[in-house]
């Protein structure tokens, strides 16, 4: 496995840029420090609910998270997550609530990561990814996997403890591989999942299984989903993908066969595209590109040689 060397020449992958936030994990168990940080006038807080936050457009054309001082934040007893500090010493917290608060000026709007991740600054996008990932884990892991008793939140949202058996549970991340497969003619293999709308094609992807290397996972998933065998595998980059808890590991892979046999369960259709084929399919509307926030878009772009069209673009 090798790492792509010319990544700096490409557009950045969404949700991966340095946020400028120090997660300051050493403070998570320091209740006195956390209390002082919460009460500090510079501290900023935002609410996360069901994977959404409030975002707002500013007068100068930016989009930002709606954050408030801690003393203006909604009351919550336990679901308060410390996300870190910036270079100016400002602390950031997220509050998990059953619903987002209203805004008197009516200018803010709720948004999930697929929308907000493309609009927010690196700092705000990084804060949102952290908060959404914690919220997803908290909602899905309320009971101890060892004894079944209810767990309680600790470490400012980064641990759940079982008071019955003493077990500690940490946020989980599920590794998943996502790969652009090319053949000896430098055609790209793209597939359409069974639940996707007609015409939407993207790279193949799948979860890493227990006891499996990520390279072996690439080979297995491509064969299982499309019946294509793979030889060389080249690592490109990773992307946090908290839907609900994945880390996408992006690859280029070289096919050693070209006959396609889709599994029919995950992949409904798969096709080989030359760059000319894909450009014509975009222009005719036969093919819809993957979501712009996904690492899949960047993998395809690095092969395609230019940005993929967005909805409404004239090619």
PDB file of C-alpha atoms in Angstrom, residues 12-309:
ATOM      1  CA  UNK A  12      -9.491  19.444  -0.224  1.00  0.00           C
ATOM      2  CA  UNK A  13     -11.758  16.681   1.024  1.00  0.00           C
ATOM      3  CA  UNK A  14     -14.716  18.007   2.978  1.00  0.00           C
ATOM      4  CA  UNK A  15     -14.626  17.664   6.784  1.00  0.00           C
ATOM      5  CA  UNK A  16     -10.887  16.919   6.854  1.00  0.00           C
ATOM      6  CA  UNK A  17      -9.207  20.349   6.987  1.00  0.00           C
ATOM      7  CA  UNK A  18      -7.513  21.353  10.277  1.00  0.00           C
ATOM      8  CA  UNK A  19     -10.164  23.054  12.402  1.00  0.00           C
ATOM      9  CA  UNK A  20      -7.818  24.993  14.663  1.00  0.00           C
ATOM     10  CA  UNK A  21      -9.483  23.354  17.670  1.00  0.00           C
ATOM     11  CA  UNK A  22      -7.424  21.545  20.288  1.00  0.00           C
ATOM     12  CA  UNK A  23      -9.657  18.786  21.647  1.00  0.00           C
ATOM     13  CA  UNK A  24      -7.815  19.126  24.987  1.00  0.00           C
ATOM     14  CA  UNK A  25      -8.728  15.609  26.081  1.00  0.00           C
ATOM     15  CA  UNK A  26      -6.766  16.031  29.315  1.00  0.00           C
ATOM     16  CA  UNK A  27      -9.509  18.351  30.590  1.00  0.00           C
ATOM     17  CA  UNK A  28     -12.415  15.932  30.072  1.00  0.00           C
ATOM     18  CA  UNK A  29     -12.116  14.350  33.527  1.00  0.00           C
ATOM     19  CA  UNK A  30     -11.342  17.604  35.331  1.00  0.00           C
ATOM     20  CA  UNK A  31     -14.767  18.650  36.611  1.00  0.00           C
ATOM     21  CA  UNK A  32     -13.461  21.844  38.218  1.00  0.00           C
ATOM     22  CA  UNK A  33     -11.822  22.947  34.973  1.00  0.00           C
ATOM     23  CA  UNK A  34     -14.931  22.087  32.942  1.00  0.00           C
ATOM     24  CA  UNK A  35     -17.144  24.061  35.325  1.00  0.00           C
ATOM     25  CA  UNK A  36     -14.850  27.077  35.072  1.00  0.00           C
ATOM     26  CA  UNK A  37     -14.718  26.807  31.288  1.00  0.00           C
ATOM     27  CA  UNK A  38     -18.514  26.565  31.087  1.00  0.00           C
ATOM     28  CA  UNK A  39     -18.981  29.708  33.149  1.00  0.00           C
ATOM     29  CA  UNK A  40     -16.351  31.740  31.284  1.00  0.00           C
ATOM     30  CA  UNK A  41     -17.849  34.646  29.283  1.00  0.00           C
ATOM     31  CA  UNK A  42     -15.949  33.761  26.097  1.00  0.00           C
ATOM     32  CA  UNK A  43     -17.182  30.156  25.972  1.00  0.00           C
ATOM     33  CA  UNK A  44     -19.393  29.330  22.998  1.00  0.00           C
ATOM     34  CA  UNK A  45     -22.149  26.719  22.865  1.00  0.00           C
ATOM     35  CA  UNK A  46     -24.360  25.235  20.161  1.00  0.00           C
ATOM     36  CA  UNK A  47     -27.155  22.678  20.169  1.00  0.00           C
ATOM     37  CA  UNK A  48     -27.093  19.410  18.211  1.00  0.00           C
ATOM     38  CA  UNK A  49     -30.267  17.396  17.713  1.00  0.00           C
ATOM     39  CA  UNK A  50     -30.843  14.439  15.439  1.00  0.00           C
ATOM     40  CA  UNK A  51     -27.639  15.172  13.537  1.00  0.00           C
ATOM     41  CA  UNK A  52     -28.657  18.765  12.862  1.00  0.00           C
ATOM     42  CA  UNK A  53     -27.502  22.157  14.103  1.00  0.00           C
ATOM     43  CA  UNK A  54     -28.620  25.720  13.457  1.00  0.00           C
ATOM     44  CA  UNK A  55     -26.660  27.628  10.837  1.00  0.00           C
ATOM     45  CA  UNK A  56     -26.992  31.239   9.750  1.00  0.00           C
ATOM     46  CA  UNK A  57     -25.838  33.336   6.789  1.00  0.00           C
ATOM     47  CA  UNK A  58     -23.880  36.448   7.670  1.00  0.00           C
ATOM     48  CA  UNK A  59     -24.032  39.851   6.007  1.00  0.00           C
ATOM     49  CA  UNK A  60     -20.636  39.287   4.372  1.00  0.00           C
ATOM     50  CA  UNK A  61     -21.730  36.067   2.686  1.00  0.00           C
ATOM     51  CA  UNK A  62     -20.383  33.479   5.119  1.00  0.00           C
ATOM     52  CA  UNK A  63     -22.337  30.671   6.773  1.00  0.00           C
ATOM     53  CA  UNK A  64     -21.633  29.888  10.410  1.00  0.00           C
ATOM     54  CA  UNK A  65     -22.824  27.790  13.315  1.00  0.00           C
ATOM     55  CA  UNK A  66     -25.301  29.537  15.576  1.00  0.00           C
ATOM     56  CA  UNK A  67     -23.443  29.693  18.887  1.00  0.00           C
ATOM     57  CA  UNK A  68     -24.264  31.493  22.109  1.00  0.00           C
ATOM     58  CA  UNK A  69     -22.487  32.242  25.389  1.00  0.00           C
ATOM     59  CA  UNK A  70     -22.978  29.490  27.945  1.00  0.00           C
ATOM     60  CA  UNK A  71     -25.289  31.634  30.098  1.00  0.00           C
ATOM     61  CA  UNK A  72     -27.699  31.941  27.143  1.00  0.00           C
ATOM     62  CA  UNK A  73     -27.623  28.241  26.261  1.00  0.00           C
ATOM     63  CA  UNK A  74     -30.610  25.934  26.878  1.00  0.00           C
ATOM     64  CA  UNK A  75     -30.542  24.065  30.174  1.00  0.00           C
ATOM     65  CA  UNK A  76     -29.404  20.442  30.062  1.00  0.00           C
ATOM     66  CA  UNK A  77     -28.505  18.176  32.948  1.00  0.00           C
ATOM     67  CA  UNK A  78     -26.020  15.733  31.464  1.00  0.00           C
ATOM     68  CA  UNK A  79     -25.791  15.955  27.686  1.00  0.00           C
ATOM     69  CA  UNK A  80     -23.103  18.629  27.595  1.00  0.00           C
ATOM     70  CA  UNK A  81     -20.090  17.757  25.486  1.00  0.00           C
ATOM     71  CA  UNK A  82     -16.757  19.537  25.663  1.00  0.00           C
ATOM     72  CA  UNK A  83     -15.310  19.834  22.140  1.00  0.00           C
ATOM     73  CA  UNK A  84     -12.064  21.706  22.806  1.00  0.00           C
ATOM     74  CA  UNK A  85     -10.422  25.120  22.801  1.00  0.00           C
ATOM     75  CA  UNK A  86      -9.004  27.407  20.113  1.00  0.00           C
ATOM     76  CA  UNK A  87      -5.740  29.348  19.975  1.00  0.00           C
ATOM     77  CA  UNK A  88      -7.382  32.294  21.779  1.00  0.00           C
ATOM     78  CA  UNK A  89      -8.429  30.114  24.701  1.00  0.00           C
ATOM     79  CA  UNK A  90     -12.125  30.051  23.770  1.00  0.00           C
ATOM     80  CA  UNK A  91     -13.830  26.838  24.877  1.00  0.00           C
ATOM     81  CA  UNK A  92     -16.540  25.147  22.818  1.00  0.00           C
ATOM     82  CA  UNK A  93     -19.361  22.906  24.019  1.00  0.00           C
ATOM     83  CA  UNK A  94     -22.229  21.142  22.285  1.00  0.00           C
ATOM     84  CA  UNK A  95     -25.564  20.429  23.956  1.00  0.00           C
ATOM     85  CA  UNK A  96     -27.585  17.411  22.884  1.00  0.00           C
ATOM     86  CA  UNK A  97     -31.294  18.211  22.947  1.00  0.00           C
ATOM     87  CA  UNK A  98     -34.463  16.568  21.673  1.00  0.00           C
ATOM     88  CA  UNK A  99     -35.068  19.522  19.357  1.00  0.00           C
ATOM     89  CA  UNK A 100     -33.257  22.596  18.131  1.00  0.00           C
ATOM     90  CA  UNK A 101     -34.101  25.899  19.816  1.00  0.00           C
ATOM     91  CA  UNK A 102     -36.076  28.530  17.964  1.00  0.00           C
ATOM     92  CA  UNK A 103     -34.597  31.844  16.893  1.00  0.00           C
ATOM     93  CA  UNK A 104     -36.457  35.101  17.461  1.00  0.00           C
ATOM     94  CA  UNK A 105     -35.005  36.670  14.311  1.00  0.00           C
ATOM     95  CA  UNK A 106     -36.101  33.655  12.222  1.00  0.00           C
ATOM     96  CA  UNK A 107     -32.958  33.915  10.087  1.00  0.00           C
ATOM     97  CA  UNK A 108     -31.261  30.687  11.207  1.00  0.00           C
ATOM     98  CA  UNK A 109     -32.116  27.329   9.721  1.00  0.00           C
ATOM     99  CA  UNK A 110     -31.516  23.709  10.724  1.00  0.00           C
ATOM    100  CA  UNK A 111     -29.000  21.763   8.670  1.00  0.00           C
ATOM    101  CA  UNK A 112     -27.277  18.401   8.678  1.00  0.00           C
ATOM    102  CA  UNK A 113     -23.690  17.705   7.750  1.00  0.00           C
ATOM    103  CA  UNK A 114     -24.403  17.036   4.070  1.00  0.00           C
ATOM    104  CA  UNK A 115     -25.500  20.661   3.670  1.00  0.00           C
ATOM    105  CA  UNK A 116     -23.611  22.451   6.421  1.00  0.00           C
ATOM    106  CA  UNK A 117     -20.301  20.690   5.831  1.00  0.00           C
ATOM    107  CA  UNK A 118     -19.982  22.362   2.431  1.00  0.00           C
ATOM    108  CA  UNK A 119     -20.841  25.832   3.769  1.00  0.00           C
ATOM    109  CA  UNK A 120     -19.188  26.202   7.161  1.00  0.00           C
ATOM    110  CA  UNK A 121     -15.649  27.313   7.938  1.00  0.00           C
ATOM    111  CA  UNK A 122     -13.086  24.647   8.787  1.00  0.00           C
ATOM    112  CA  UNK A 123     -13.486  25.490  12.480  1.00  0.00           C
ATOM    113  CA  UNK A 124     -17.272  25.239  12.487  1.00  0.00           C
ATOM    114  CA  UNK A 125     -17.333  22.119  10.309  1.00  0.00           C
ATOM    115  CA  UNK A 126     -14.835  20.432  12.628  1.00  0.00           C
ATOM    116  CA  UNK A 127     -16.893  21.310  15.685  1.00  0.00           C
ATOM    117  CA  UNK A 128     -20.057  20.026  14.038  1.00  0.00           C
ATOM    118  CA  UNK A 129     -18.504  16.715  12.973  1.00  0.00           C
ATOM    119  CA  UNK A 130     -17.278  16.121  16.537  1.00  0.00           C
ATOM    120  CA  UNK A 131     -20.658  16.996  18.049  1.00  0.00           C
ATOM    121  CA  UNK A 132     -22.728  14.951  15.594  1.00  0.00           C
ATOM    122  CA  UNK A 133     -20.497  11.918  16.066  1.00  0.00           C
ATOM    123  CA  UNK A 134     -20.825  12.136  19.850  1.00  0.00           C
ATOM    124  CA  UNK A 135     -24.581  12.616  19.654  1.00  0.00           C
ATOM    125  CA  UNK A 136     -25.015   9.595  17.381  1.00  0.00           C
ATOM    126  CA  UNK A 137     -22.945   7.426  19.701  1.00  0.00           C
ATOM    127  CA  UNK A 138     -24.732   8.674  22.835  1.00  0.00           C
ATOM    128  CA  UNK A 139     -28.177   7.974  21.392  1.00  0.00           C
ATOM    129  CA  UNK A 140     -27.277   4.442  20.295  1.00  0.00           C
ATOM    130  CA  UNK A 141     -25.257   3.264  23.310  1.00  0.00           C
ATOM    131  CA  UNK A 142     -27.287   4.059  26.396  1.00  0.00           C
ATOM    132  CA  UNK A 143     -27.020   0.552  27.854  1.00  0.00           C
ATOM    133  CA  UNK A 144     -24.026  -1.498  28.904  1.00  0.00           C
ATOM    134  CA  UNK A 145     -23.050  -4.146  26.349  1.00  0.00           C
ATOM    135  CA  UNK A 146     -21.611  -6.264  29.165  1.00  0.00           C
ATOM    136  CA  UNK A 147     -24.517  -6.448  31.625  1.00  0.00           C
ATOM    137  CA  UNK A 148     -27.388  -4.560  29.995  1.00  0.00           C
ATOM    138  CA  UNK A 149     -27.793  -1.879  32.664  1.00  0.00           C
ATOM    139  CA  UNK A 150     -28.205   1.790  31.773  1.00  0.00           C
ATOM    140  CA  UNK A 151     -24.953   3.740  31.541  1.00  0.00           C
ATOM    141  CA  UNK A 152     -24.175   7.332  32.547  1.00  0.00           C
ATOM    142  CA  UNK A 153     -22.222  10.009  30.694  1.00  0.00           C
ATOM    143  CA  UNK A 154     -18.687  10.863  31.822  1.00  0.00           C
ATOM    144  CA  UNK A 155     -15.554  12.626  30.517  1.00  0.00           C
ATOM    145  CA  UNK A 156     -17.564  15.530  29.089  1.00  0.00           C
ATOM    146  CA  UNK A 157     -19.447  13.234  26.724  1.00  0.00           C
ATOM    147  CA  UNK A 158     -16.587  10.956  25.664  1.00  0.00           C
ATOM    148  CA  UNK A 159     -17.218   7.988  27.987  1.00  0.00           C
ATOM    149  CA  UNK A 160     -20.304   6.110  29.164  1.00  0.00           C
ATOM    150  CA  UNK A 161     -19.891   4.278  32.469  1.00  0.00           C
ATOM    151  CA  UNK A 162     -21.902   1.388  33.821  1.00  0.00           C
ATOM    152  CA  UNK A 163     -22.507   1.860  37.523  1.00  0.00           C
ATOM    153  CA  UNK A 164     -23.654  -1.754  37.854  1.00  0.00           C
ATOM    154  CA  UNK A 165     -20.571  -3.639  36.575  1.00  0.00           C
ATOM    155  CA  UNK A 166     -18.017  -0.821  36.296  1.00  0.00           C
ATOM    156  CA  UNK A 167     -17.474  -1.137  32.543  1.00  0.00           C
ATOM    157  CA  UNK A 168     -16.439   1.929  30.566  1.00  0.00           C
ATOM    158  CA  UNK A 169     -17.579   2.408  26.983  1.00  0.00           C
ATOM    159  CA  UNK A 170     -15.941   4.749  24.483  1.00  0.00           C
ATOM    160  CA  UNK A 171     -17.221   6.292  21.237  1.00  0.00           C
ATOM    161  CA  UNK A 172     -16.837   3.818  18.424  1.00  0.00           C
ATOM    162  CA  UNK A 173     -15.660   4.460  14.894  1.00  0.00           C
ATOM    163  CA  UNK A 174     -16.423   1.910  12.184  1.00  0.00           C
ATOM    164  CA  UNK A 175     -13.738   1.751   9.468  1.00  0.00           C
ATOM    165  CA  UNK A 176     -15.119   1.607   5.947  1.00  0.00           C
ATOM    166  CA  UNK A 177     -13.276   1.467   2.636  1.00  0.00           C
ATOM    167  CA  UNK A 178     -14.334   3.489  -0.381  1.00  0.00           C
ATOM    168  CA  UNK A 179     -12.491   2.982  -3.655  1.00  0.00           C
ATOM    169  CA  UNK A 180     -12.293   4.152  -7.224  1.00  0.00           C
ATOM    170  CA  UNK A 181     -11.483   1.096  -9.327  1.00  0.00           C
ATOM    171  CA  UNK A 182      -9.870   1.545 -12.748  1.00  0.00           C
ATOM    172  CA  UNK A 183      -9.070  -1.040 -15.417  1.00  0.00           C
ATOM    173  CA  UNK A 184      -6.207  -1.416 -17.919  1.00  0.00           C
ATOM    174  CA  UNK A 185      -7.947   1.075 -20.228  1.00  0.00           C
ATOM    175  CA  UNK A 186      -8.108   3.586 -17.347  1.00  0.00           C
ATOM    176  CA  UNK A 187     -11.894   3.376 -17.203  1.00  0.00           C
ATOM    177  CA  UNK A 188     -13.548   3.932 -13.831  1.00  0.00           C
ATOM    178  CA  UNK A 189     -15.949   1.481 -12.241  1.00  0.00           C
ATOM    179  CA  UNK A 190     -18.991   3.237 -10.773  1.00  0.00           C
ATOM    180  CA  UNK A 191     -22.060   1.668  -9.234  1.00  0.00           C
ATOM    181  CA  UNK A 192     -25.597   2.550  -8.185  1.00  0.00           C
ATOM    182  CA  UNK A 193     -26.941   1.265  -4.881  1.00  0.00           C
ATOM    183  CA  UNK A 194     -30.390  -0.259  -4.851  1.00  0.00           C
ATOM    184  CA  UNK A 195     -31.922   2.554  -2.775  1.00  0.00           C
ATOM    185  CA  UNK A 196     -30.398   5.422  -4.762  1.00  0.00           C
ATOM    186  CA  UNK A 197     -32.384   7.452  -7.286  1.00  0.00           C
ATOM    187  CA  UNK A 198     -32.157   6.522 -10.938  1.00  0.00           C
ATOM    188  CA  UNK A 199     -28.943   7.801 -12.464  1.00  0.00           C
ATOM    189  CA  UNK A 200     -26.891   8.393  -9.284  1.00  0.00           C
ATOM    190  CA  UNK A 201     -23.549   6.615  -9.583  1.00  0.00           C
ATOM    191  CA  UNK A 202     -20.595   6.638  -7.233  1.00  0.00           C
ATOM    192  CA  UNK A 203     -17.593   4.642  -6.111  1.00  0.00           C
ATOM    193  CA  UNK A 204     -17.947   1.280  -4.425  1.00  0.00           C
ATOM    194  CA  UNK A 205     -17.651   1.091  -0.637  1.00  0.00           C
ATOM    195  CA  UNK A 206     -18.086  -1.238   2.291  1.00  0.00           C
ATOM    196  CA  UNK A 207     -17.199  -1.931   5.904  1.00  0.00           C
ATOM    197  CA  UNK A 208     -13.992  -3.563   7.099  1.00  0.00           C
ATOM    198  CA  UNK A 209     -14.763  -6.929   8.675  1.00  0.00           C
ATOM    199  CA  UNK A 210     -13.287  -8.237  11.962  1.00  0.00           C
ATOM    200  CA  UNK A 211      -9.759  -9.574  11.556  1.00  0.00           C
ATOM    201  CA  UNK A 212      -9.396  -8.055   8.085  1.00  0.00           C
ATOM    202  CA  UNK A 213      -6.835  -5.572   6.761  1.00  0.00           C
ATOM    203  CA  UNK A 214      -8.126  -2.528   4.926  1.00  0.00           C
ATOM    204  CA  UNK A 215      -6.377  -3.646   1.726  1.00  0.00           C
ATOM    205  CA  UNK A 216      -8.070  -7.030   1.890  1.00  0.00           C
ATOM    206  CA  UNK A 217     -11.371  -5.283   2.513  1.00  0.00           C
ATOM    207  CA  UNK A 218     -11.006  -3.298  -0.716  1.00  0.00           C
ATOM    208  CA  UNK A 219     -10.403  -6.493  -2.695  1.00  0.00           C
ATOM    209  CA  UNK A 220     -13.281  -8.356  -1.053  1.00  0.00           C
ATOM    210  CA  UNK A 221     -15.857  -5.561  -1.345  1.00  0.00           C
ATOM    211  CA  UNK A 222     -15.173  -4.907  -5.029  1.00  0.00           C
ATOM    212  CA  UNK A 223     -15.529  -8.603  -5.830  1.00  0.00           C
ATOM    213  CA  UNK A 224     -18.646  -9.046  -3.688  1.00  0.00           C
ATOM    214  CA  UNK A 225     -20.428  -6.000  -5.081  1.00  0.00           C
ATOM    215  CA  UNK A 226     -19.352  -6.046  -8.726  1.00  0.00           C
ATOM    216  CA  UNK A 227     -17.632  -9.388  -9.397  1.00  0.00           C
ATOM    217  CA  UNK A 228     -14.425  -7.589 -10.400  1.00  0.00           C
ATOM    218  CA  UNK A 229     -11.042  -8.761  -9.099  1.00  0.00           C
ATOM    219  CA  UNK A 230      -8.547  -6.203  -7.834  1.00  0.00           C
ATOM    220  CA  UNK A 231      -4.749  -6.250  -7.640  1.00  0.00           C
ATOM    221  CA  UNK A 232      -2.875  -3.089  -6.675  1.00  0.00           C
ATOM    222  CA  UNK A 233      -4.451  -0.962  -3.924  1.00  0.00           C
ATOM    223  CA  UNK A 234      -3.293   2.615  -3.250  1.00  0.00           C
ATOM    224  CA  UNK A 235      -4.352   4.611  -0.191  1.00  0.00           C
ATOM    225  CA  UNK A 236      -5.477   8.203  -0.875  1.00  0.00           C
ATOM    226  CA  UNK A 237      -7.021   9.832   2.205  1.00  0.00           C
ATOM    227  CA  UNK A 238      -9.593   9.422   4.971  1.00  0.00           C
ATOM    228  CA  UNK A 239     -12.758  11.289   5.894  1.00  0.00           C
ATOM    229  CA  UNK A 240     -14.855  11.281   9.086  1.00  0.00           C
ATOM    230  CA  UNK A 241     -18.368  10.205   8.175  1.00  0.00           C
ATOM    231  CA  UNK A 242     -20.634  10.158  11.244  1.00  0.00           C
ATOM    232  CA  UNK A 243     -23.697   8.650   9.550  1.00  0.00           C
ATOM    233  CA  UNK A 244     -23.730   7.354  12.202  1.00  0.00           C
ATOM    234  CA  UNK A 245     -20.117   6.422  13.068  1.00  0.00           C
ATOM    235  CA  UNK A 246     -17.913   5.660  10.073  1.00  0.00           C
ATOM    236  CA  UNK A 247     -14.406   6.639   9.095  1.00  0.00           C
ATOM    237  CA  UNK A 248     -14.116   6.440   5.315  1.00  0.00           C
ATOM    238  CA  UNK A 249     -10.718   5.213   4.060  1.00  0.00           C
ATOM    239  CA  UNK A 250     -10.303   6.209   0.425  1.00  0.00           C
ATOM    240  CA  UNK A 251      -8.362   4.181  -2.150  1.00  0.00           C
ATOM    241  CA  UNK A 252      -7.514   3.808  -5.798  1.00  0.00           C
ATOM    242  CA  UNK A 253      -7.582   0.183  -6.916  1.00  0.00           C
ATOM    243  CA  UNK A 254      -6.496  -1.443 -10.168  1.00  0.00           C
ATOM    244  CA  UNK A 255      -8.778  -4.119 -11.589  1.00  0.00           C
ATOM    245  CA  UNK A 256      -7.368  -7.365 -12.948  1.00  0.00           C
ATOM    246  CA  UNK A 257     -10.663  -8.348 -14.573  1.00  0.00           C
ATOM    247  CA  UNK A 258     -13.384  -6.352 -16.305  1.00  0.00           C
ATOM    248  CA  UNK A 259     -16.517  -8.508 -16.406  1.00  0.00           C
ATOM    249  CA  UNK A 260     -19.169  -7.085 -14.052  1.00  0.00           C
ATOM    250  CA  UNK A 261     -21.581  -9.179 -12.016  1.00  0.00           C
ATOM    251  CA  UNK A 262     -23.468  -7.060  -9.457  1.00  0.00           C
ATOM    252  CA  UNK A 263     -24.649  -8.622  -6.220  1.00  0.00           C
ATOM    253  CA  UNK A 264     -28.197  -7.267  -6.620  1.00  0.00           C
ATOM    254  CA  UNK A 265     -28.482  -6.659  -2.893  1.00  0.00           C
ATOM    255  CA  UNK A 266     -26.323  -3.579  -2.349  1.00  0.00           C
ATOM    256  CA  UNK A 267     -25.470  -2.677  -5.945  1.00  0.00           C
ATOM    257  CA  UNK A 268     -28.245  -2.544  -8.531  1.00  0.00           C
ATOM    258  CA  UNK A 269     -26.078  -1.538 -11.467  1.00  0.00           C
ATOM    259  CA  UNK A 270     -22.365  -1.003 -12.181  1.00  0.00           C
ATOM    260  CA  UNK A 271     -20.635   0.254 -15.312  1.00  0.00           C
ATOM    261  CA  UNK A 272     -17.200   1.079 -16.666  1.00  0.00           C
ATOM    262  CA  UNK A 273     -16.859   4.729 -17.720  1.00  0.00           C
ATOM    263  CA  UNK A 274     -14.160   6.403 -19.747  1.00  0.00           C
ATOM    264  CA  UNK A 275     -13.731  10.114 -19.068  1.00  0.00           C
ATOM    265  CA  UNK A 276     -15.540  10.843 -22.321  1.00  0.00           C
ATOM    266  CA  UNK A 277     -18.371   8.458 -21.384  1.00  0.00           C
ATOM    267  CA  UNK A 278     -18.808  10.104 -18.001  1.00  0.00           C
ATOM    268  CA  UNK A 279     -18.730  13.654 -19.407  1.00  0.00           C
ATOM    269  CA  UNK A 280     -21.418  12.735 -21.937  1.00  0.00           C
ATOM    270  CA  UNK A 281     -23.517  11.050 -19.239  1.00  0.00           C
ATOM    271  CA  UNK A 282     -23.276  14.142 -17.042  1.00  0.00           C
ATOM    272  CA  UNK A 283     -24.272  16.377 -19.935  1.00  0.00           C
ATOM    273  CA  UNK A 284     -27.281  14.263 -20.900  1.00  0.00           C
ATOM    274  CA  UNK A 285     -28.398  13.843 -17.297  1.00  0.00           C
ATOM    275  CA  UNK A 286     -28.034  10.076 -17.536  1.00  0.00           C
ATOM    276  CA  UNK A 287     -25.629  10.104 -14.588  1.00  0.00           C
ATOM    277  CA  UNK A 288     -25.952  12.142 -11.396  1.00  0.00           C
ATOM    278  CA  UNK A 289     -22.662  12.648  -9.529  1.00  0.00           C
ATOM    279  CA  UNK A 290     -22.282  11.697  -5.853  1.00  0.00           C
ATOM    280  CA  UNK A 291     -22.867  14.245  -3.095  1.00  0.00           C
ATOM    281  CA  UNK A 292     -20.209  16.951  -3.137  1.00  0.00           C
ATOM    282  CA  UNK A 293     -19.353  16.500   0.526  1.00  0.00           C
ATOM    283  CA  UNK A 294     -18.379  12.862   0.102  1.00  0.00           C
ATOM    284  CA  UNK A 295     -14.804  11.669  -0.410  1.00  0.00           C
ATOM    285  CA  UNK A 296     -16.265   9.729  -3.347  1.00  0.00           C
ATOM    286  CA  UNK A 297     -16.459  12.986  -5.289  1.00  0.00           C
ATOM    287  CA  UNK A 298     -12.782  13.710  -4.695  1.00  0.00           C
ATOM    288  CA  UNK A 299     -11.720  10.203  -5.706  1.00  0.00           C
ATOM    289  CA  UNK A 300     -13.628  10.491  -8.970  1.00  0.00           C
ATOM    290  CA  UNK A 301     -12.332  14.029  -9.581  1.00  0.00           C
ATOM    291  CA  UNK A 302      -8.696  12.939  -9.230  1.00  0.00           C
ATOM    292  CA  UNK A 303      -9.281  10.443 -12.012  1.00  0.00           C
ATOM    293  CA  UNK A 304     -11.648  12.645 -14.042  1.00  0.00           C
ATOM    294  CA  UNK A 305      -9.243  15.599 -13.997  1.00  0.00           C
ATOM    295  CA  UNK A 306     -11.676  18.364 -13.044  1.00  0.00           C
ATOM    296  CA  UNK A 307     -14.470  19.106 -10.551  1.00  0.00           C
ATOM    297  CA  UNK A 308     -17.682  17.147 -10.982  1.00  0.00           C
ATOM    298  CA  UNK A 309     -20.775  19.126 -12.011  1.00  0.00           C
TER     299      UNK A 309
END
